[in-house]
Structure formats: C-alpha cells, structure tokens
Coordinates of C-alpha atoms in Angstrom, one line a residue:
M78 CA -0.2 -0.2 0.1
S79 CA 2.9 2.5 1.2
S80 CA 4.6 1.7 -2.8
L81 CA 1.1 2.7 -3.9
S82 CA 0.5 5.7 -2.4
Q83 CA 3.8 7.0 -3.1
R84 CA 3.7 6.7 -6.7
I85 CA 0.4 8.1 -7.0
G86 CA 1.3 11.0 -4.5
E87 CA 4.1 11.4 -6.6
A88 CA 2.1 11.0 -10.0
L89 CA -0.5 13.8 -8.6
G90 CA 2.4 16.0 -7.1
I91 CA 1.1 15.8 -3.5
P92 CA 1.2 13.2 -1.0
F93 CA -1.3 11.1 0.6
A94 CA -2.5 11.5 4.8
R95 CA -4.5 8.4 4.4
L96 CA -5.1 5.7 1.6
R97 CA -6.8 2.7 2.4
E98 CA -8.7 -0.5 0.9
A99 CA -12.5 -0.1 -0.4
G100 CA -12.8 -3.5 -2.2
G101 CA -12.8 -3.9 -5.8
Q102 CA -14.7 -4.7 -9.2
H103 CA -13.4 -6.3 -12.6
G104 CA -10.2 -6.8 -11.5
V105 CA -9.9 -3.0 -10.1
R106 CA -8.9 -2.3 -6.6
H107 CA -10.8 0.6 -4.9
L108 CA -9.6 2.6 -2.6
T109 CA -10.4 5.8 -0.6
G110 CA -7.9 8.2 1.0
T111 CA -7.2 11.8 1.8
L112 CA -4.4 14.2 0.4
A113 CA -2.3 15.9 2.4
D114 CA -4.4 19.0 1.2
G115 CA -7.3 17.8 3.0
R116 CA -8.8 16.7 -0.4
D117 CA -10.8 13.2 0.1
V118 CA -10.7 11.0 -3.0
F119 CA -11.6 7.8 -4.6
V120 CA -9.1 5.9 -6.2
K121 CA -9.0 3.3 -8.8
A122 CA -6.0 1.1 -9.4
G123 CA -5.4 -1.4 -11.8
A124 CA -3.2 -4.8 -11.5
S125 CA -0.4 -3.7 -13.8
P126 CA -0.3 0.1 -15.8
D127 CA -0.1 -2.0 -19.1
G128 CA -3.4 -3.8 -18.7
E129 CA -7.1 -3.6 -20.0
S130 CA -7.5 -1.3 -16.5
A131 CA -5.1 1.4 -18.2
A132 CA -7.8 2.3 -21.4
A133 CA -10.7 1.9 -18.9
F134 CA -9.1 4.6 -16.6
A135 CA -8.7 6.9 -19.9
A136 CA -12.4 6.2 -20.8
E137 CA -13.3 7.3 -17.5
A138 CA -11.6 10.0 -16.8
N139 CA -12.7 11.3 -20.6
G140 CA -16.2 10.8 -19.8
L141 CA -16.1 12.5 -16.4
R142 CA -14.5 15.6 -18.0
W143 CA -17.1 15.7 -20.8
L144 CA -20.2 15.0 -18.5
A145 CA -18.9 17.9 -16.2
G146 CA -19.1 20.4 -19.4
A147 CA -22.7 20.3 -19.9
D148 CA -24.3 23.4 -18.5
G149 CA -27.0 22.9 -15.8
G150 CA -26.1 18.9 -15.6
P151 CA -25.6 17.2 -13.0
P152 CA -22.9 17.4 -10.5
V153 CA -20.2 14.5 -11.4
P154 CA -17.1 13.9 -9.0
Q155 CA -13.8 15.8 -10.3
V156 CA -11.0 13.9 -12.3
I157 CA -7.7 14.5 -10.1
G158 CA -5.5 12.6 -11.5
V159 CA -5.1 9.5 -14.1
S160 CA -2.7 7.5 -15.7
A161 CA -2.1 4.0 -16.9
E162 CA -2.0 2.5 -13.5
F163 CA -4.9 4.7 -11.1
L164 CA -7.3 7.2 -11.6
V165 CA -8.2 9.5 -8.7
I166 CA -11.2 11.2 -8.5
E167 CA -13.3 13.4 -6.0
L168 CA -14.9 11.3 -3.2
I169 CA -18.7 12.0 -3.1
G170 CA -20.2 11.6 0.4
P171 CA -21.8 11.5 2.9
Q172 CA -24.4 8.7 1.1
E173 CA -27.9 9.1 1.7
N174 CA -31.5 8.0 0.7
P175 CA -32.8 10.7 -2.0
P176 CA -34.5 13.4 -0.1
P177 CA -37.5 14.6 -1.4
G178 CA -37.3 16.5 -4.4
A179 CA -33.9 15.1 -5.0
A180 CA -35.4 12.6 -7.8
R181 CA -37.2 15.1 -9.8
R182 CA -34.1 17.5 -9.4
F183 CA -31.9 14.7 -11.1
G184 CA -34.5 14.1 -13.8
A185 CA -33.9 18.0 -14.8
D186 CA -30.3 17.9 -14.3
L187 CA -30.2 14.9 -16.7
A188 CA -32.6 16.5 -19.4
R189 CA -30.1 19.4 -19.6
L190 CA -26.9 17.2 -19.7
H191 CA -28.5 15.2 -22.6
A192 CA -29.5 18.6 -24.1
A193 CA -26.0 19.7 -24.1
G194 CA -25.4 17.5 -27.0
A195 CA -22.6 16.0 -28.9
P196 CA -20.8 16.2 -32.1
A197 CA -22.0 12.8 -33.5
F198 CA -23.2 9.4 -32.6
G199 CA -20.1 8.0 -30.8
A200 CA -17.2 9.7 -28.8
P201 CA -13.4 11.0 -29.7
W202 CA -12.0 8.0 -27.1
P203 CA -12.4 4.3 -26.9
G204 CA -14.7 3.3 -24.5
Y205 CA -15.4 0.7 -21.6
I206 CA -18.5 -0.4 -20.0
A207 CA -17.3 -2.2 -17.0
S208 CA -14.6 -4.3 -18.1
L209 CA -15.6 -5.1 -21.5
P210 CA -14.3 -2.8 -24.5
L211 CA -16.9 -0.1 -26.3
D212 CA -16.5 0.8 -29.8
N213 CA -17.4 4.5 -29.9
T214 CA -16.2 5.2 -33.6
P215 CA -18.7 6.9 -35.2
L216 CA -20.4 5.5 -38.7
D217 CA -19.1 7.1 -41.7
S218 CA -22.0 6.7 -44.3
T219 CA -19.4 7.2 -47.5
P220 CA -18.0 3.9 -48.8
L221 CA -14.4 3.2 -47.8
D222 CA -13.5 2.9 -51.6
S223 CA -15.0 6.4 -52.7
T224 CA -14.9 9.9 -52.1
P225 CA -17.9 11.9 -53.1
P226 CA -17.2 15.3 -54.5
D227 CA -18.2 18.2 -52.4
S228 CA -21.9 18.7 -53.4
A229 CA -22.4 14.9 -52.5
R230 CA -20.7 15.0 -49.3
A231 CA -22.9 18.3 -48.4
N232 CA -26.1 16.4 -49.2
R233 CA -25.4 13.0 -48.0
E234 CA -27.7 11.5 -45.2
E235 CA -25.7 11.4 -41.8
P236 CA -25.6 7.5 -40.2
D237 CA -28.7 8.2 -37.7
W238 CA -28.8 6.2 -34.2
A239 CA -30.4 3.2 -35.4
A240 CA -27.7 2.1 -37.6
W241 CA -24.9 3.2 -35.1
Y242 CA -26.6 1.2 -32.2
A243 CA -26.9 -2.0 -34.3
E244 CA -23.1 -2.0 -35.3
R245 CA -21.6 -0.3 -32.1
R246 CA -23.8 -1.9 -29.8
L247 CA -25.7 -5.1 -30.6
L248 CA -23.8 -6.8 -33.0
P249 CA -20.1 -6.9 -31.3
Y250 CA -21.8 -7.9 -27.8
L251 CA -24.2 -10.3 -29.5
R252 CA -21.1 -12.0 -31.7
R253 CA -19.1 -11.7 -27.9
A254 CA -22.0 -13.9 -26.3
R255 CA -21.9 -16.4 -29.1
D256 CA -18.1 -16.8 -28.7
Q257 CA -18.4 -17.2 -25.1
R258 CA -21.2 -19.7 -25.9
A259 CA -23.3 -17.7 -23.1
L260 CA -26.4 -17.2 -25.3
P261 CA -28.9 -20.0 -26.8
A262 CA -29.5 -19.8 -30.5
A263 CA -33.0 -19.0 -29.8
E264 CA -32.1 -15.8 -27.7
A265 CA -29.7 -15.0 -30.4
R266 CA -32.1 -15.2 -33.1
Q267 CA -34.8 -12.3 -31.1
V268 CA -31.5 -10.3 -31.0
E269 CA -31.1 -10.4 -34.8
A270 CA -34.6 -9.7 -35.5
V271 CA -34.4 -6.7 -33.5
I272 CA -31.4 -5.5 -35.6
A273 CA -32.9 -6.6 -38.7
R274 CA -36.0 -4.1 -38.3
I275 CA -33.7 -1.8 -36.2
G276 CA -34.8 1.3 -38.6
E277 CA -38.5 0.7 -37.9
L278 CA -38.2 0.0 -33.9
A279 CA -36.0 3.2 -33.2
G280 CA -38.8 6.0 -33.3
P281 CA -38.4 9.5 -34.8
P282 CA -34.9 10.3 -35.3
E283 CA -32.7 12.4 -32.6
K284 CA -29.6 14.4 -32.7
P285 CA -26.8 12.9 -30.8
S286 CA -27.2 13.6 -26.8
R287 CA -24.7 13.9 -24.4
I288 CA -25.3 10.6 -22.4
H289 CA -23.8 8.7 -19.9
G290 CA -24.2 5.5 -21.5
D291 CA -24.4 3.1 -18.1
L292 CA -26.8 4.7 -15.8
W293 CA -28.2 1.8 -14.0
S294 CA -29.3 2.8 -10.6
G295 CA -25.9 1.8 -9.0
N296 CA -24.1 4.3 -10.8
V297 CA -26.2 7.2 -9.3
L298 CA -25.2 8.2 -5.6
W299 CA -27.3 10.3 -3.5
S300 CA -25.5 13.3 -1.6
A301 CA -26.0 16.9 -0.4
G302 CA -29.8 16.5 -2.3
R303 CA -28.1 15.9 -5.8
G304 CA -28.1 12.6 -8.0
W305 CA -24.4 11.9 -8.8
P306 CA -23.8 9.9 -11.9
I307 CA -20.3 7.9 -11.6
D308 CA -18.8 5.3 -13.6
P309 CA -19.7 6.5 -17.0
A310 CA -19.6 4.9 -20.2
A311 CA -20.1 8.2 -22.0
H312 CA -20.9 9.2 -25.6
G313 CA -22.9 10.8 -28.0
G314 CA -25.9 8.8 -28.1
H315 CA -29.9 8.2 -27.7
R316 CA -31.2 10.0 -24.5
E317 CA -33.9 7.4 -24.2
T318 CA -31.0 4.9 -23.8
D319 CA -30.0 6.3 -20.2
L320 CA -33.8 6.5 -19.2
A321 CA -34.0 3.1 -20.3
M322 CA -31.0 1.9 -17.9
L323 CA -32.6 3.7 -15.1
A324 CA -35.3 1.6 -15.3
L325 CA -33.5 -1.6 -15.9
F326 CA -32.6 -2.5 -12.4
G327 CA -34.9 -0.4 -10.6
A328 CA -34.1 3.7 -9.8
P329 CA -35.2 4.6 -7.1
D330 CA -38.1 7.4 -7.5
L331 CA -37.8 6.7 -10.9
A332 CA -41.5 8.3 -11.5
E333 CA -39.8 11.3 -10.3
I334 CA -37.0 11.4 -12.1
L335 CA -38.8 10.9 -15.4
R336 CA -41.3 14.0 -14.3
G337 CA -38.4 16.2 -13.6
Y338 CA -37.2 15.2 -17.1
T339 CA -40.3 15.8 -19.2
E340 CA -41.2 18.8 -17.6
T341 CA -37.4 20.3 -18.5
V342 CA -37.5 18.8 -22.2
P343 CA -40.3 16.3 -23.4
L344 CA -39.6 13.0 -24.9
A345 CA -40.8 11.8 -28.4
E346 CA -43.9 10.3 -28.8
G347 CA -44.0 6.7 -28.1
W348 CA -40.8 6.6 -25.8
R349 CA -42.0 4.2 -23.3
A350 CA -42.4 1.6 -26.0
R351 CA -39.3 1.9 -27.1
V352 CA -37.4 0.8 -23.7
P353 CA -36.8 -2.6 -24.2
L354 CA -35.0 -1.6 -27.5
H355 CA -32.6 0.5 -25.1
Q356 CA -32.3 -2.3 -22.5
L357 CA -31.1 -4.8 -24.9
H358 CA -27.4 -3.5 -24.9
P359 CA -26.7 -3.5 -21.0
L360 CA -28.6 -7.1 -21.2
L361 CA -26.0 -8.3 -23.3
V362 CA -23.2 -6.7 -21.7
H363 CA -24.6 -8.5 -18.6
V364 CA -24.9 -12.0 -20.4
C365 CA -21.2 -11.6 -21.7
L366 CA -20.0 -10.7 -18.0
F367 CA -22.4 -13.2 -16.2
G368 CA -23.7 -15.8 -18.6
L369 CA -26.6 -17.7 -19.5
G370 CA -28.6 -16.2 -16.6
Y371 CA -29.3 -13.0 -18.1
A372 CA -30.4 -14.9 -21.4
P373 CA -34.0 -14.9 -20.3
Q374 CA -34.1 -11.3 -19.7
L375 CA -32.5 -10.4 -22.7
N376 CA -35.0 -12.7 -24.6
S377 CA -38.2 -11.1 -23.3
A378 CA -36.6 -7.3 -23.8
A379 CA -36.4 -8.6 -27.8
R380 CA -39.7 -9.6 -27.6
A381 CA -40.9 -6.3 -26.2
A382 CA -38.9 -4.5 -29.0
L383 CA -39.9 -6.5 -31.8
A384 CA -44.0 -5.9 -30.2
G385 CA -43.5 -2.5 -29.9
R386 CA -44.5 -2.4 -26.0
Q387 CA -43.1 -1.6 -22.6
G388 CA -41.0 -4.4 -21.4

C-alpha cells in the first residue's frame, strides 16, 4: 500500500495523508484516501499499468470531464489525476437516500445534460463498460473505396442512431456472447430480428445527446440533495438510453426522475415502448460478463422491442 500511495502521490504532486482499501470490481482495486491538502478522494488502481484497466481509466476520465462540461447538468466527481496505473477522483459523500425533490431535480439535470448534445453518435475516445471494451467510433456513411464530390458530401445523409446502435452496440456483444457460448440460439435469433428491423423500431430521428451510457441505479450516488452519476460509459447517443438504463434495475423514485425530465425537455412520442430496445445492449453486456442467467431477460426485452411495447 505504501508503494502505491507513494507512486500516486508523486504523480499527483501531492502526498497522501491516508489511503486504505475499499474493495474492488472487475479486477480493479478500489481505495479511499485523503490527500495532504485535505481533499477526500476515491482511487481505482489496476493490477498492472499495461493491462486493460489503463484504457478503462482513460475512458472514465474522458467521460467524467465531458459530462462535467454540460451547463446545468448533474454534478459529477472531479477528475484529480489519471494514468495507466490509476484513476483518482473526488470522493462523493456522505451517501443518503434521495430526499424529497432530489429525484425530480436529478431528472431535470439529466435532461439538461442530454440537451448539451454531442458532435456525433459515438465519441473521440475508445470506451469501456464494466470490464468490456466499447467501440465509440462514429459511423461513416461514405464507402471506404470512394470519395464523393463536395456537393454530394454536403447533401448525403449522416448515419442515424439506429444504424450506429446496431453496429456499435448490439452486434459486437451478440458476437461476443455467441463466442463465449453464453447465449442460446433462440435468444440470439430474437436479437437478430431486432437488428433486422432496427430502423422501424428506433422511433423518430434525434440528434446525438450527451449521455452517461451506463446509468443504472447503482451508478447514481445521492449526496447533498443531488444525484451524482459515476462510472460513465459516456458518448454521443440517444437520450432514451439513459432513461431505459435507470428503469432496468429499478432506480429509486423513477417516476419523479421522469417527471423532472419531461418537465424540462419533453420526450418523443412512444418512448415508453422503446425502453426494451435500449435495454438490449446492457443486457447483452450482462450476458457477456455473467453468463446464461441473463438470457431470459434479454429474450423478454427483444420480444417486447419487436412488439413495440414496454417490457
């Protein structure tokens, strides 16, 4: 521990007054500590500086900084330092149950975060979700073997979210689940059917929103009357994705979150019927990470998405 605290302190240019273990997840150590200047921090440390955790730390730092740049969005932990070996962020606390009004305020904050927008679907950095790589590359509708004249380039359609979601979120994890033999053929065929109809199931076109990307209930901390999103897989995406993630594992006071959101920025008609569509990616991630136990829930979401109804 002393060598780790010394290395991080030297990299930050300020020593630790205290650093202690706080658990871990996905092969990453979690620690809490206090810097010599009195700031309380949360530390993630990888097993080795050349491992996958290095890319994950960079992705999380990029995401936190990008989310923090949205005017009126929810508060996010400040990034204090990041390297191939560690990520140091502001420690949020003390934790509390959402007090009255906090959930509604978080919904309004989230709406403003999404409204800050993004240049494209995707992000300019490689992403991670849990311990899995996340391809954030925007789609290019121009064929690789041709370059259109300026007039054609100016008038061509940009790739929409539906195509991007299928190519960058559903297909890679469907392939991974199959390769790991973690998904029965029947469930895989249901996801394939969704992908085949993705254009008609995705709803009206929307511009890229600035989204958290992994906003399940455990990634929202409640402190000082505010909801603080943590552990982002941030990218330019569809705003309904964050709301569907909140619903997936039962965020507290979800109805109030949605009330605050829609009072600030209305949602497109039919958004409730599209919740299962947006839940397919995180469920595929869970199949890849944890196996067959999530296959029935994935199958149910795929069937609901195809039927155009809320799961």
